[in-house]
Amino acid sequence: MAPPKTPFNAGDVTVDEFGKILPGKAAFKDNDIVYPVGFKSSRRHLSMVNASNRCMYTSEVMDHGGKPLFRVTCHDDPPEIVEDKTAQGVWTKVMNQIAEQTRRSSRGGGQIPAGKGAEMFGFSNEKIRKVLTEMPGAQEIVSKGKEG
């Protein structure tokens, strides 16, 4: 089944592109979450540049030599780009930078909202997860991962 038209709003996350499932690439899944190459979502969150502001973030999945590369861009002034080999890793780096900015700010060290990588990308959102698991090639990757 082809994914719905974008932008696709699902709560705090908007999917800008659903991307494409790469057949036979079991590296592009984790447990029951499928990571399509070209997937792109956006959401507002505390800024990495100035934690007293909120800004738009874009989260992307890219193909890096047959393995996923997760990129998050903070659209502030100046923009900040962070990359990691996992969704959790990239958002942990973002949250660490926000925590550092909060410690430096005059407003003191408030609580930084915890966010798991899959949640911040939107992969744990039921509406998005349903679309991803129904995309062409998704079942092949999910069942391949369960076999071995």
Short mmCIF file of N, CA, C and O in Angstrom, two decimals, residues 12 20 33 44 52 60 64 67 83 102-103 110 119:
data_model
loop_
_atom_site.label_atom_id
_atom_site.label_comp_id
_atom_site.label_asym_id
_atom_site.label_seq_id
_atom_site.Cartn_x
_atom_site.Cartn_y
_atom_site.Cartn_z
N ASP A 12 2.14 15.52 17.78
CA ASP A 12 3.23 16.50 17.84
C ASP A 12 4.19 16.40 16.66
O ASP A 12 5.08 17.23 16.52
N LYS A 20 11.24 5.38 1.45
CA LYS A 20 11.11 4.13 0.72
C LYS A 20 11.78 3.01 1.51
O LYS A 20 12.89 3.17 2.02
N ILE A 33 10.10 -1.71 14.44
CA ILE A 33 10.08 -0.39 13.79
C ILE A 33 10.89 -0.47 12.51
O ILE A 33 12.04 -0.90 12.51
N ARG A 44 8.33 20.63 16.83
CA ARG A 44 8.89 21.75 17.59
C ARG A 44 9.39 21.20 18.93
O ARG A 44 8.78 20.31 19.52
N SER A 52 16.01 28.56 25.82
CA SER A 52 14.83 29.31 26.26
C SER A 52 13.84 29.49 25.11
O SER A 52 12.74 29.99 25.32
N GLU A 60 15.64 12.85 9.94
CA GLU A 60 15.72 12.15 8.67
C GLU A 60 16.42 10.81 8.82
O GLU A 60 17.29 10.65 9.67
N HIS A 64 23.56 5.02 4.58
CA HIS A 64 25.00 5.29 4.72
C HIS A 64 25.74 3.96 4.56
O HIS A 64 25.99 3.26 5.53
N LYS A 67 23.62 0.93 5.69
CA LYS A 67 23.14 1.02 7.08
C LYS A 67 22.47 2.38 7.27
O LYS A 67 22.81 3.34 6.60
N GLU A 83 24.20 13.88 13.77
CA GLU A 83 24.00 12.57 13.14
C GLU A 83 24.46 11.46 14.07
O GLU A 83 25.35 11.66 14.90
N THR A 102 20.74 24.84 28.70
CA THR A 102 19.92 25.17 29.87
C THR A 102 20.80 25.50 31.06
O THR A 102 20.54 26.46 31.78
N ARG A 103 21.87 24.73 31.26
CA ARG A 103 22.80 25.02 32.37
C ARG A 103 23.45 26.39 32.21
O ARG A 103 23.72 27.07 33.17
N GLY A 110 16.34 23.97 34.42
CA GLY A 110 15.04 23.30 34.46
C GLY A 110 15.14 21.88 33.93
O GLY A 110 16.16 21.45 33.44
N GLU A 119 10.40 7.98 19.50
CA GLU A 119 9.29 8.90 19.75
C GLU A 119 9.53 10.24 19.08
O GLU A 119 8.61 10.83 18.51
#
